[in-house]
Amino acid sequence: MEKGRRSSTVHVLAIPYPSQGHLNPILQFCKRLASKGLKATLAITTFISNSLHPDSDSVGFDTISDGYDEGGFMQAGDVQAYLTRLESAGSKTLAELIKRHESAGRPVDCVVYDAFLPWALEVAKQHGLAGAAFFTQPCAVNYVYYYAHHGFLTLPMSSLPISIPGMPLLELEDMPSFIYVHGSYPAYFELVLSQFSNVEKADYILVNTFYKLEDKVVDAMSKVSPMLTIGPTIPSFYLDKRVQNDKDYGLNVFQLDPSVCLEWLSNKPKRSVVYVSFGSMAHLSEEQMEELAWGFKGTNFYFLWVVRAAEEAKLPENFAEETFGRGLVVGWSPQLEVLASEAVGCFFSHCGWNSTIEALSLGVPMVVMPQWTDQTTNAKFVQDVWKVGIRVKMDEKGIVGRKEVESCIKEVMEGERGEEMKKNATKWRDLAKEAVSEGGTSNKDIDEFVSRLTNSLC
């Protein structure tokens, strides 16, 4: 279609990587775009669509195939097999989807694609469309991967500490796990580096962070790869309240009754509860679960612990009885509502980026126990840059002992350092709200993205 004949609304088609931690940030960004007058369509996999039946007042949904329509990732059973099929089936069905929208009179103008899916940019360019890479992880982590992709880091690492512009000096354990445990998860390592395989062809680079949170890293990386910071991508209700009916994410792989957690929290004193969650993918050993359990009990604080069904059998046999009235173990929680509760004084977390930016945006101090991927680098920033939490220390067996769990929680909840963390958490909460509000850095960058797209079609 010739640009001169355009009169309809700019149409953005967004393609997330098909996992919980990647779906919601792009969906939230789509809601922001829709609130600014664009048409936004989120294309999820057929399997996820059939499983979740997504719904939104402002964002349309469509599907592409990952080649495993009946069972998604679990049907593949192997990371490399899944990623290979996702690319082949995804490329083909994305092209068909673009053509279908064109035929229906609602042509796509820009493909916003998760940077984990560089093949989506190739499809966009084949159809003459603008392409926007969407990085769901923080700028600091992206910059480490950028350095690794371009060979600026020698792997395996031998010279320490590591110096990268705009970042604090990094020890080996501060690097993303795919780098500090060299050779681990080779398919995922290739995936995170491939984000930069063709990014120079993208018309826009969007990062799920906000400028003041990572100003030094953003400034350094922008010199080699100009970007727009558009985060935090959490529902507007918890930030600026300017996007209508945006109170929750709208796509949850795990969903149970939220009232159990919220009613339990409702009669707890202010800042008396430790909220514990390790996200949707962590797998802890039985010994580690036991140490955590007795560590939480030993603090004498209330605790709300999210334990997935697959992990439940690892809890100590008599744990529920011994902590009755003091602790609540649930299979799922409405995390945003829990973190927003005045009863919560500390978030004991795996430090995944979505959980981290939610805690920062809601002003909750943290104890962090990173497991893998970006979590180790996020933990470095939580403790040493943003100063809103403590990273637990492991023993020689790689286990975090109950005494360490207990002392870290007590330090955050009632220690001197804890008071400073609470002040810093409040500061970052206010800056997160400022970023997405009128005149804030993220709002301005989203406006620039909308303006440039709109002007390019005039």
mmCIF file of N, CA, C and O in Angstrom, residues 397-436:
data_model
loop_
_atom_site.group_PDB
_atom_site.id
_atom_site.type_symbol
_atom_site.label_atom_id
_atom_site.label_comp_id
_atom_site.label_asym_id
_atom_site.label_seq_id
_atom_site.Cartn_x
_atom_site.Cartn_y
_atom_site.Cartn_z
ATOM 1 N N LYS A 397 28.744 -25.671 49.249
ATOM 2 C CA LYS A 397 27.943 -26.624 48.467
ATOM 3 C C LYS A 397 26.949 -25.927 47.533
ATOM 4 O O LYS A 397 26.158 -26.579 46.857
ATOM 5 N N GLY A 398 26.974 -24.609 47.560
ATOM 6 C CA GLY A 398 26.031 -23.865 46.726
ATOM 7 C C GLY A 398 24.659 -23.711 47.345
ATOM 8 O O GLY A 398 23.688 -23.381 46.659
ATOM 9 N N ILE A 399 24.565 -23.945 48.654
ATOM 10 C CA ILE A 399 23.288 -23.833 49.374
ATOM 11 C C ILE A 399 23.288 -22.556 50.209
ATOM 12 O O ILE A 399 24.303 -22.187 50.808
ATOM 13 N N VAL A 400 22.150 -21.892 50.244
ATOM 14 C CA VAL A 400 21.968 -20.746 51.141
ATOM 15 C C VAL A 400 21.373 -21.295 52.437
ATOM 16 O O VAL A 400 20.241 -21.791 52.444
ATOM 17 N N GLY A 401 22.142 -21.234 53.511
ATOM 18 C CA GLY A 401 21.728 -21.828 54.775
ATOM 19 C C GLY A 401 20.658 -21.033 55.508
ATOM 20 O O GLY A 401 20.457 -19.850 55.262
ATOM 21 N N ARG A 402 19.983 -21.708 56.451
ATOM 22 C CA ARG A 402 18.869 -21.075 57.181
ATOM 23 C C ARG A 402 19.307 -19.845 57.969
ATOM 24 O O ARG A 402 18.564 -18.874 58.063
ATOM 25 N N LYS A 403 20.526 -19.872 58.542
ATOM 26 C CA LYS A 403 21.007 -18.716 59.315
ATOM 27 C C LYS A 403 21.239 -17.512 58.415
ATOM 28 O O LYS A 403 20.983 -16.371 58.803
ATOM 29 N N GLU A 404 21.736 -17.764 57.204
ATOM 30 C CA GLU A 404 21.930 -16.686 56.232
ATOM 31 C C GLU A 404 20.582 -16.102 55.806
ATOM 32 O O GLU A 404 20.415 -14.875 55.729
ATOM 33 N N VAL A 405 19.616 -16.960 55.567
ATOM 34 C CA VAL A 405 18.265 -16.518 55.211
ATOM 35 C C VAL A 405 17.709 -15.629 56.323
ATOM 36 O O VAL A 405 17.206 -14.523 56.081
ATOM 37 N N GLU A 406 17.831 -16.125 57.531
ATOM 38 C CA GLU A 406 17.297 -15.421 58.701
ATOM 39 C C GLU A 406 17.964 -14.054 58.891
ATOM 40 O O GLU A 406 17.283 -13.033 59.071
ATOM 41 N N SER A 407 19.295 -14.016 58.819
ATOM 42 C CA SER A 407 20.004 -12.763 59.103
ATOM 43 C C SER A 407 19.760 -11.713 58.024
ATOM 44 O O SER A 407 19.620 -10.528 58.319
ATOM 45 N N CYS A 408 19.688 -12.144 56.759
ATOM 46 C CA CYS A 408 19.432 -11.187 55.673
ATOM 47 C C CYS A 408 18.036 -10.573 55.797
ATOM 48 O O CYS A 408 17.857 -9.358 55.615
ATOM 49 N N ILE A 409 17.050 -11.405 56.109
ATOM 50 C CA ILE A 409 15.685 -10.886 56.273
ATOM 51 C C ILE A 409 15.624 -9.911 57.444
ATOM 52 O O ILE A 409 15.037 -8.823 57.334
ATOM 53 N N LYS A 410 16.241 -10.270 58.545
ATOM 54 C CA LYS A 410 16.217 -9.388 59.725
ATOM 55 C C LYS A 410 16.904 -8.055 59.436
ATOM 56 O O LYS A 410 16.461 -7.003 59.905
ATOM 57 N N GLU A 411 17.982 -8.107 58.660
ATOM 58 C CA GLU A 411 18.700 -6.874 58.315
ATOM 59 C C GLU A 411 17.796 -5.936 57.506
ATOM 60 O O GLU A 411 17.751 -4.738 57.749
ATOM 61 N N VAL A 412 17.064 -6.502 56.546
ATOM 62 C CA VAL A 412 16.179 -5.674 55.717
ATOM 63 C C VAL A 412 14.967 -5.193 56.518
ATOM 64 O O VAL A 412 14.555 -4.034 56.419
ATOM 65 N N MET A 413 14.406 -6.067 57.328
ATOM 66 C CA MET A 413 13.160 -5.748 58.041
ATOM 67 C C MET A 413 13.373 -4.822 59.244
ATOM 68 O O MET A 413 12.525 -3.990 59.551
ATOM 69 N N GLU A 414 14.526 -4.953 59.925
ATOM 70 C CA GLU A 414 14.672 -4.172 61.164
ATOM 71 C C GLU A 414 16.062 -3.615 61.413
ATOM 72 O O GLU A 414 16.280 -2.898 62.394
ATOM 73 N N GLY A 415 17.030 -3.902 60.547
ATOM 74 C CA GLY A 415 18.394 -3.429 60.768
ATOM 75 C C GLY A 415 18.602 -2.000 60.301
ATOM 76 O O GLY A 415 17.747 -1.402 59.655
ATOM 77 N N GLU A 416 19.784 -1.456 60.610
ATOM 78 C CA GLU A 416 20.126 -0.085 60.201
ATOM 79 C C GLU A 416 20.164 0.033 58.683
ATOM 80 O O GLU A 416 19.654 0.993 58.105
ATOM 81 N N ARG A 417 20.814 -0.937 58.046
ATOM 82 C CA ARG A 417 20.865 -0.912 56.581
ATOM 83 C C ARG A 417 19.458 -0.998 55.999
ATOM 84 O O ARG A 417 19.167 -0.421 54.951
ATOM 85 N N GLY A 418 18.581 -1.714 56.691
ATOM 86 C CA GLY A 418 17.205 -1.850 56.232
ATOM 87 C C GLY A 418 16.489 -0.516 56.133
ATOM 88 O O GLY A 418 15.711 -0.283 55.201
ATOM 89 N N GLU A 419 16.765 0.364 57.059
ATOM 90 C CA GLU A 419 16.141 1.698 57.030
ATOM 91 C C GLU A 419 16.573 2.464 55.789
ATOM 92 O O GLU A 419 15.767 3.144 55.141
ATOM 93 N N GLU A 420 17.864 2.356 55.472
ATOM 94 C CA GLU A 420 18.386 3.026 54.275
ATOM 95 C C GLU A 420 17.771 2.420 53.016
ATOM 96 O O GLU A 420 17.418 3.134 52.070
ATOM 97 N N MET A 421 17.605 1.101 53.011
ATOM 98 C CA MET A 421 16.988 0.427 51.862
ATOM 99 C C MET A 421 15.545 0.880 51.665
ATOM 100 O O MET A 421 15.088 1.061 50.535
ATOM 101 N N LYS A 422 14.825 1.043 52.771
ATOM 102 C CA LYS A 422 13.428 1.500 52.678
ATOM 103 C C LYS A 422 13.360 2.895 52.060
ATOM 104 O O LYS A 422 12.503 3.176 51.216
ATOM 105 N N LYS A 423 14.293 3.782 52.459
ATOM 106 C CA LYS A 423 14.316 5.134 51.893
ATOM 107 C C LYS A 423 14.630 5.076 50.394
ATOM 108 O O LYS A 423 14.012 5.773 49.588
ATOM 109 N N ASN A 424 15.605 4.251 50.034
ATOM 110 C CA ASN A 424 15.966 4.116 48.613
ATOM 111 C C ASN A 424 14.829 3.500 47.801
ATOM 112 O O ASN A 424 14.575 3.908 46.662
ATOM 113 N N ALA A 425 14.144 2.526 48.386
ATOM 114 C CA ALA A 425 13.019 1.889 47.691
ATOM 115 C C ALA A 425 11.928 2.918 47.398
ATOM 116 O O ALA A 425 11.338 2.933 46.306
ATOM 117 N N THR A 426 11.669 3.789 48.364
ATOM 118 C CA THR A 426 10.671 4.855 48.167
ATOM 119 C C THR A 426 11.118 5.810 47.065
ATOM 120 O O THR A 426 10.310 6.242 46.227
ATOM 121 N N LYS A 427 12.413 6.115 47.036
ATOM 122 C CA LYS A 427 12.951 7.013 46.000
ATOM 123 C C LYS A 427 12.740 6.416 44.609
ATOM 124 O O LYS A 427 12.248 7.096 43.699
ATOM 125 N N TRP A 428 13.076 5.130 44.429
ATOM 126 C CA TRP A 428 12.932 4.515 43.112
ATOM 127 C C TRP A 428 11.467 4.373 42.725
ATOM 128 O O TRP A 428 11.112 4.506 41.542
ATOM 129 N N ARG A 429 10.602 4.128 43.711
ATOM 130 C CA ARG A 429 9.163 4.061 43.426
ATOM 131 C C ARG A 429 8.694 5.392 42.834
ATOM 132 O O ARG A 429 7.982 5.425 41.821
ATOM 133 N N ASP A 430 9.100 6.485 43.450
ATOM 134 C CA ASP A 430 8.678 7.811 42.975
ATOM 135 C C ASP A 430 9.246 8.113 41.589
ATOM 136 O O ASP A 430 8.574 8.721 40.751
ATOM 137 N N LEU A 431 10.488 7.679 41.352
ATOM 138 C CA LEU A 431 11.104 7.930 40.043
ATOM 139 C C LEU A 431 10.473 7.063 38.951
ATOM 140 O O LEU A 431 10.383 7.485 37.793
ATOM 141 N N ALA A 432 10.025 5.859 39.303
ATOM 142 C CA ALA A 432 9.325 5.006 38.331
ATOM 143 C C ALA A 432 8.021 5.670 37.905
ATOM 144 O O ALA A 432 7.678 5.700 36.708
ATOM 145 N N LYS A 433 7.287 6.193 38.873
ATOM 146 C CA LYS A 433 6.027 6.890 38.560
ATOM 147 C C LYS A 433 6.298 8.119 37.698
ATOM 148 O O LYS A 433 5.579 8.391 36.730
ATOM 149 N N GLU A 434 7.348 8.852 38.055
ATOM 150 C CA GLU A 434 7.707 10.056 37.298
ATOM 151 C C GLU A 434 8.017 9.713 35.838
ATOM 152 O O GLU A 434 7.622 10.430 34.923
ATOM 153 N N ALA A 435 8.710 8.596 35.623
ATOM 154 C CA ALA A 435 9.155 8.226 34.265
ATOM 155 C C ALA A 435 7.997 8.058 33.296
ATOM 156 O O ALA A 435 8.093 8.447 32.120
ATOM 157 N N VAL A 436 6.889 7.456 33.761
ATOM 158 C CA VAL A 436 5.769 7.181 32.845
ATOM 159 C C VAL A 436 4.697 8.263 32.872
ATOM 160 O O VAL A 436 3.765 8.238 32.075
#
